[in-house]
Amino acid sequence: MIDVQNIFKTFYVPHEVQALHNVSYHVNPGEVVVVIGPSGSGKSTFLRCLNRLEYADEGQILIDGVDILAPKTDINKIRMEVGMVFQSFNLFPHLSVLENVTIGQTSVRKRNKAESVESAMKLLNKVGIHDKAHVHPAQLSGGQQQRVAIARALAMDPKVMLFDEPTSALDPEMIGEVLDVMKTLATEGMTMVVVTHEMGFAREVADHVVFMDEGKVIEVGPPEHFFTSPEHDRTKLFLSQIL
Ligand code: ADP
Ligand code: MG
């Protein structure tokens, strides 16, 4: 479903940083991959390259066989197929919850209004917020806003969902409700790449854990192996700091 080969990404402003250095990775359909690593190791840049929020300098990225770096590939098509959820929710503040979940369907997926509302209500029900359909995001808690953001991404019927620290901005009591929605998606077979510090989620849900440092993939393994017997010194050091 995701095939990344030898990608590089350098930023030049405010100073030169090689954010990704020869990263290759492969995700099968239905797999859940958790990406961990220190701040600045390139996790967000890696995710953002997968839906072309960042354009990789070199290498190849195939999403379900589509070469997303090919100039002819329609950016809207990529964004429909690859949903993303951010740490900071990024809901449209001037739209109701329902409108947040229908707007992409009508404007990008070209669905009619009735169809979009029906699918939005199903998704809001799925994430447990259908009773808040007509309020604005500011009236919701962080956990509720993040669940709306997940529903909004799902409304495009993506093939892949990317999560960049989806619970890092939440009060502790709201983390579980967001992780539960993500677990349900994983169980239903969604292909997911998740950057998170929630190691319980990684252990329970991930098929593979990827450790990144300094723009490189250092180590990959199934969680049971990764957490109990990491091979690389940098992985051991990182795990000793966070566990
Ligand atoms: P992580 O998500 O692991 O904390 P990032 O991918 O955000 O790491 O960042 C990797 C490196 O790239 C960091 O040094 C960061 O400062 C730099 N970087 C990320 N995005 C940008 C950007 N848009 N412009 C300039 N530098 C960036
Ligand atoms: Mg990041």
CSV table of C-alpha atoms and ligand atoms in Angstrom, one decimal:
chain,number,residue,atom,x,y,z
A,1,MET,CA,0.0,0.0,0.0
A,2,ILE,CA,2.9,2.3,0.8
A,3,ASP,CA,6.3,1.9,-0.9
A,4,VAL,CA,9.0,4.4,-0.1
A,5,GLN,CA,12.3,4.0,-1.8
A,6,ASN,CA,15.4,6.0,-1.0
A,7,ILE,CA,13.8,9.4,-0.2
A,8,PHE,CA,15.8,12.4,0.8
A,9,LYS,CA,14.6,15.8,2.0
A,10,THR,CA,16.7,18.8,2.9
A,11,PHE,CA,15.4,22.1,4.2
A,12,TYR,CA,17.5,25.2,3.6
A,13,VAL,CA,15.7,27.8,5.6
A,14,PRO,CA,16.4,28.9,8.4
A,15,HIS,CA,19.5,26.7,8.1
A,16,GLU,CA,20.4,23.6,6.2
A,17,VAL,CA,19.0,20.4,7.7
A,18,GLN,CA,18.8,17.0,6.1
A,19,ALA,CA,15.5,16.0,7.5
A,20,LEU,CA,15.4,12.6,5.7
A,21,HIS,CA,18.4,10.7,4.6
A,22,ASN,CA,17.8,7.8,2.3
A,23,VAL,CA,14.6,6.5,3.9
A,24,SER,CA,13.0,3.3,2.5
A,25,TYR,CA,10.0,1.7,3.9
A,26,HIS,CA,7.2,-0.6,2.9
A,27,VAL,CA,3.7,-0.9,4.4
A,28,ASN,CA,1.3,-3.7,3.4
A,29,PRO,CA,-2.4,-3.2,3.2
A,30,GLY,CA,-4.0,-3.2,6.6
A,31,GLU,CA,-0.8,-2.8,8.5
A,32,VAL,CA,-0.4,-0.4,11.4
A,33,VAL,CA,3.1,1.1,11.7
A,34,VAL,CA,4.1,3.2,14.7
A,35,VAL,CA,7.0,5.6,14.1
A,36,ILE,CA,9.0,6.8,17.1
A,37,GLY,CA,12.2,8.8,17.6
A,38,PRO,CA,13.6,11.9,19.2
A,39,SER,CA,12.3,15.4,18.4
A,40,GLY,CA,13.8,16.5,15.1
A,41,SER,CA,14.5,13.0,13.8
A,42,GLY,CA,12.3,13.5,10.7
A,43,LYS,CA,9.1,11.7,11.8
A,44,SER,CA,6.8,14.5,10.7
A,45,THR,CA,8.7,15.1,7.5
A,46,PHE,CA,8.4,11.5,6.6
A,47,LEU,CA,4.6,11.5,7.2
A,48,ARG,CA,4.2,14.8,5.3
A,49,CYS,CA,6.1,13.4,2.3
A,50,LEU,CA,3.5,10.5,2.1
A,51,ASN,CA,0.7,12.9,1.2
A,52,ARG,CA,3.0,15.5,-0.5
A,53,LEU,CA,2.6,18.1,2.1
A,54,GLU,CA,6.4,18.0,1.6
A,55,TYR,CA,7.8,17.1,-1.7
A,56,ALA,CA,10.7,14.6,-1.3
A,57,ASP,CA,13.9,15.8,-3.1
A,58,GLU,CA,14.8,12.3,-4.4
A,59,GLY,CA,13.5,8.8,-4.4
A,60,GLN,CA,10.2,7.2,-5.1
A,61,ILE,CA,6.9,7.0,-3.2
A,62,LEU,CA,4.1,4.7,-4.4
A,63,ILE,CA,0.7,4.8,-2.7
A,64,ASP,CA,-1.3,1.8,-3.9
A,65,GLY,CA,0.8,1.8,-7.0
A,66,VAL,CA,0.5,5.5,-7.7
A,67,ASP,CA,3.7,7.4,-8.0
A,68,ILE,CA,2.9,10.5,-5.9
A,69,LEU,CA,6.1,12.3,-6.9
A,70,ALA,CA,5.3,12.2,-10.6
A,71,PRO,CA,4.4,15.7,-11.7
A,72,LYS,CA,1.3,14.6,-13.5
A,73,THR,CA,-0.2,13.0,-10.3
A,74,ASP,CA,-3.1,15.1,-9.1
A,75,ILE,CA,-2.5,16.5,-5.7
A,76,ASN,CA,-6.2,16.4,-4.8
A,77,LYS,CA,-6.3,12.7,-5.6
A,78,ILE,CA,-3.3,12.0,-3.3
A,79,ARG,CA,-4.9,14.0,-0.5
A,80,MET,CA,-8.1,12.0,-0.9
A,81,GLU,CA,-6.3,8.7,-0.7
A,82,VAL,CA,-4.0,9.6,2.1
A,83,GLY,CA,-5.9,11.1,5.1
A,84,MET,CA,-3.9,13.0,7.8
A,85,VAL,CA,-4.6,13.8,11.4
A,86,PHE,CA,-2.4,16.4,13.1
A,87,GLN,CA,-1.5,17.1,16.7
A,88,SER,CA,-3.3,20.5,16.5
A,89,PHE,CA,-6.7,19.1,15.1
A,90,ASN,CA,-6.8,21.9,12.4
A,91,LEU,CA,-10.6,21.9,12.1
A,92,PHE,CA,-12.2,24.8,10.2
A,93,PRO,CA,-13.3,27.0,13.1
A,94,HIS,CA,-16.0,28.9,11.3
A,95,LEU,CA,-17.8,25.7,10.2
A,96,SER,CA,-20.0,23.4,12.3
A,97,VAL,CA,-18.8,19.9,13.1
A,98,LEU,CA,-21.0,18.5,10.5
A,99,GLU,CA,-19.8,21.0,7.9
A,100,ASN,CA,-16.2,20.1,8.7
A,101,VAL,CA,-17.0,16.5,7.8
A,102,THR,CA,-19.0,17.3,4.7
A,103,ILE,CA,-17.0,20.0,3.0
A,104,GLY,CA,-14.3,17.8,1.5
A,105,GLN,CA,-16.9,15.3,0.3
A,106,THR,CA,-18.9,17.9,-1.6
A,107,SER,CA,-16.0,20.0,-2.9
A,108,VAL,CA,-13.3,17.4,-3.5
A,109,ARG,CA,-15.1,14.1,-3.7
A,110,LYS,CA,-18.0,15.8,-5.6
A,111,ARG,CA,-20.7,14.0,-3.6
A,112,ASN,CA,-24.1,15.6,-3.3
A,113,LYS,CA,-25.2,17.3,-0.1
A,114,ALA,CA,-27.6,14.5,1.1
A,115,GLU,CA,-25.0,11.8,0.5
A,116,SER,CA,-22.3,13.8,2.2
A,117,VAL,CA,-24.5,14.5,5.3
A,118,GLU,CA,-25.5,10.8,5.5
A,119,SER,CA,-21.9,9.6,5.4
A,120,ALA,CA,-20.8,12.4,7.8
A,121,MET,CA,-23.4,11.4,10.4
A,122,LYS,CA,-22.3,7.8,10.1
A,123,LEU,CA,-18.7,8.8,10.8
A,124,LEU,CA,-19.6,11.1,13.6
A,125,ASN,CA,-21.5,8.2,15.1
A,126,LYS,CA,-18.5,6.0,14.7
A,127,VAL,CA,-16.3,8.4,16.6
A,128,GLY,CA,-19.0,9.1,19.2
A,129,ILE,CA,-19.8,12.7,18.4
A,130,HIS,CA,-23.1,12.6,16.4
A,131,ASP,CA,-24.9,14.6,19.1
A,132,LYS,CA,-22.5,17.5,18.5
A,133,ALA,CA,-23.0,17.7,14.8
A,134,HIS,CA,-24.3,21.3,14.9
A,135,VAL,CA,-21.9,22.9,17.3
A,136,HIS,CA,-18.7,24.7,16.3
A,137,PRO,CA,-15.3,23.2,17.1
A,138,ALA,CA,-14.5,25.7,19.8
A,139,GLN,CA,-17.4,24.3,21.8
A,140,LEU,CA,-15.8,20.9,21.9
A,141,SER,CA,-13.1,19.4,24.1
A,142,GLY,CA,-9.7,18.6,22.6
A,143,GLY,CA,-10.5,14.9,22.5
A,144,GLN,CA,-13.8,15.6,20.8
A,145,GLN,CA,-12.1,17.9,18.2
A,146,GLN,CA,-9.6,15.3,17.4
A,147,ARG,CA,-12.3,12.7,16.9
A,148,VAL,CA,-14.0,15.1,14.5
A,149,ALA,CA,-10.7,15.5,12.7
A,150,ILE,CA,-10.5,11.7,12.3
A,151,ALA,CA,-14.0,11.6,11.0
A,152,ARG,CA,-13.2,14.4,8.5
A,153,ALA,CA,-10.2,12.5,7.2
A,154,LEU,CA,-12.2,9.3,6.9
A,155,ALA,CA,-14.9,11.1,5.0
A,156,MET,CA,-12.7,11.1,1.9
A,157,ASP,CA,-12.6,7.2,2.0
A,158,PRO,CA,-8.8,7.2,2.2
A,159,LYS,CA,-6.7,4.1,1.6
A,160,VAL,CA,-4.2,5.2,4.1
A,161,MET,CA,-4.4,7.2,7.4
A,162,LEU,CA,-1.5,9.2,8.8
A,163,PHE,CA,-1.5,10.4,12.4
A,164,ASP,CA,1.2,12.9,13.6
A,165,GLU,CA,1.2,12.8,17.4
A,166,PRO,CA,-2.6,12.8,17.5
A,167,THR,CA,-2.8,12.8,21.3
A,168,SER,CA,0.2,15.0,22.2
A,169,ALA,CA,-1.9,18.1,22.6
A,170,LEU,CA,-4.6,16.5,24.7
A,171,ASP,CA,-5.2,16.5,28.4
A,172,PRO,CA,-4.5,13.0,29.8
A,173,GLU,CA,-8.1,12.0,30.4
A,174,MET,CA,-8.9,12.5,26.7
A,175,ILE,CA,-6.1,10.5,25.2
A,176,GLY,CA,-7.9,7.2,25.6
A,177,GLU,CA,-11.0,8.2,23.7
A,178,VAL,CA,-8.9,9.1,20.6
A,179,LEU,CA,-6.7,6.0,20.9
A,180,ASP,CA,-9.8,3.9,21.1
A,181,VAL,CA,-11.1,5.3,17.8
A,182,MET,CA,-7.7,4.6,16.2
A,183,LYS,CA,-7.7,1.0,17.6
A,184,THR,CA,-11.1,0.5,16.0
A,185,LEU,CA,-9.8,1.7,12.6
A,186,ALA,CA,-6.9,-0.6,12.9
A,187,THR,CA,-9.1,-3.5,13.7
A,188,GLU,CA,-11.2,-2.7,10.6
A,189,GLY,CA,-8.2,-3.1,8.5
A,190,MET,CA,-7.2,0.5,7.8
A,191,THR,CA,-3.6,1.0,6.7
A,192,MET,CA,-2.1,3.4,9.2
A,193,VAL,CA,1.2,5.2,9.9
A,194,VAL,CA,1.2,6.7,13.4
A,195,VAL,CA,3.8,8.9,15.0
A,196,THR,CA,3.1,8.7,18.7
A,197,HIS,CA,4.7,8.6,22.2
A,198,GLU,CA,1.9,6.3,23.4
A,199,MET,CA,4.0,3.1,23.8
A,200,GLY,CA,0.9,1.2,25.1
A,201,PHE,CA,-0.8,1.8,21.7
A,202,ALA,CA,2.4,0.7,19.9
A,203,ARG,CA,2.6,-2.5,21.8
A,204,GLU,CA,-1.1,-3.3,21.5
A,205,VAL,CA,-1.8,-2.2,17.9
A,206,ALA,CA,1.3,-1.8,15.8
A,207,ASP,CA,2.4,-4.6,13.4
A,208,HIS,CA,5.8,-2.8,13.2
A,209,VAL,CA,7.5,-0.2,15.2
A,210,VAL,CA,10.0,2.1,13.3
A,211,PHE,CA,12.7,4.0,15.2
A,212,MET,CA,14.0,7.1,13.4
A,213,ASP,CA,17.0,9.2,14.4
A,214,GLU,CA,18.7,12.0,12.5
A,215,GLY,CA,16.6,11.5,9.4
A,216,LYS,CA,17.2,7.8,9.1
A,217,VAL,CA,15.3,4.6,9.8
A,218,ILE,CA,17.6,3.0,12.4
A,219,GLU,CA,15.6,0.0,13.4
A,220,VAL,CA,12.3,-1.8,12.6
A,221,GLY,CA,10.6,-4.6,14.4
A,222,PRO,CA,7.4,-6.1,15.6
A,223,PRO,CA,6.6,-4.5,19.0
A,224,GLU,CA,7.1,-7.6,21.1
A,225,HIS,CA,10.7,-7.8,19.8
A,226,PHE,CA,11.3,-4.1,19.4
A,227,PHE,CA,10.6,-3.2,23.1
A,228,THR,CA,12.2,-6.2,24.7
A,229,SER,CA,15.3,-6.7,22.7
A,230,PRO,CA,16.2,-3.7,20.5
A,231,GLU,CA,19.4,-4.2,18.6
A,232,HIS,CA,20.9,-0.8,18.1
A,233,ASP,CA,22.5,1.3,20.8
A,234,ARG,CA,20.5,4.4,19.8
A,235,THR,CA,17.3,2.5,20.0
A,236,LYS,CA,18.2,1.2,23.5
A,237,LEU,CA,19.1,4.7,24.6
A,238,PHE,CA,15.9,6.2,23.3
A,239,LEU,CA,13.8,3.5,24.9
A,240,SER,CA,15.6,3.9,28.2
A,241,GLN,CA,14.7,7.6,28.2
A,242,ILE,CA,11.0,7.1,27.4
A,243,LEU,CA,10.0,3.9,29.1
B,1,ADP,P1,10.2,15.3,14.2
B,1,ADP,O1,8.7,15.2,13.7
B,1,ADP,O2,10.8,13.9,14.3
B,1,ADP,O3,10.3,16.1,15.4
B,1,ADP,P2,10.6,16.9,11.8
B,1,ADP,O4,10.4,16.1,10.6
B,1,ADP,O5,9.6,17.9,12.2
B,1,ADP,O6,11.0,16.0,13.1
B,1,ADP,O7,11.9,17.7,11.6
B,1,ADP,C1,13.2,17.1,11.1
B,1,ADP,C2,14.2,18.3,10.9
B,1,ADP,O8,13.7,19.1,9.8
B,1,ADP,C3,14.3,19.2,12.1
B,1,ADP,O9,15.6,19.6,12.2
B,1,ADP,C4,13.4,20.4,11.7
B,1,ADP,O10,13.8,21.5,12.3
B,1,ADP,C5,13.5,20.4,10.2
B,1,ADP,N1,12.3,20.9,9.6
B,1,ADP,C6,11.1,20.3,9.6
B,1,ADP,N2,10.2,20.9,8.8
B,1,ADP,C7,10.9,22.1,8.4
B,1,ADP,C8,10.5,23.2,7.6
B,1,ADP,N3,9.3,23.3,7.0
B,1,ADP,N4,11.4,24.1,7.3
B,1,ADP,C9,12.7,24.0,7.8
B,1,ADP,N5,13.1,23.0,8.6
B,1,ADP,C10,12.2,22.0,8.9
B,2,MG,MG,7.0,15.9,14.5
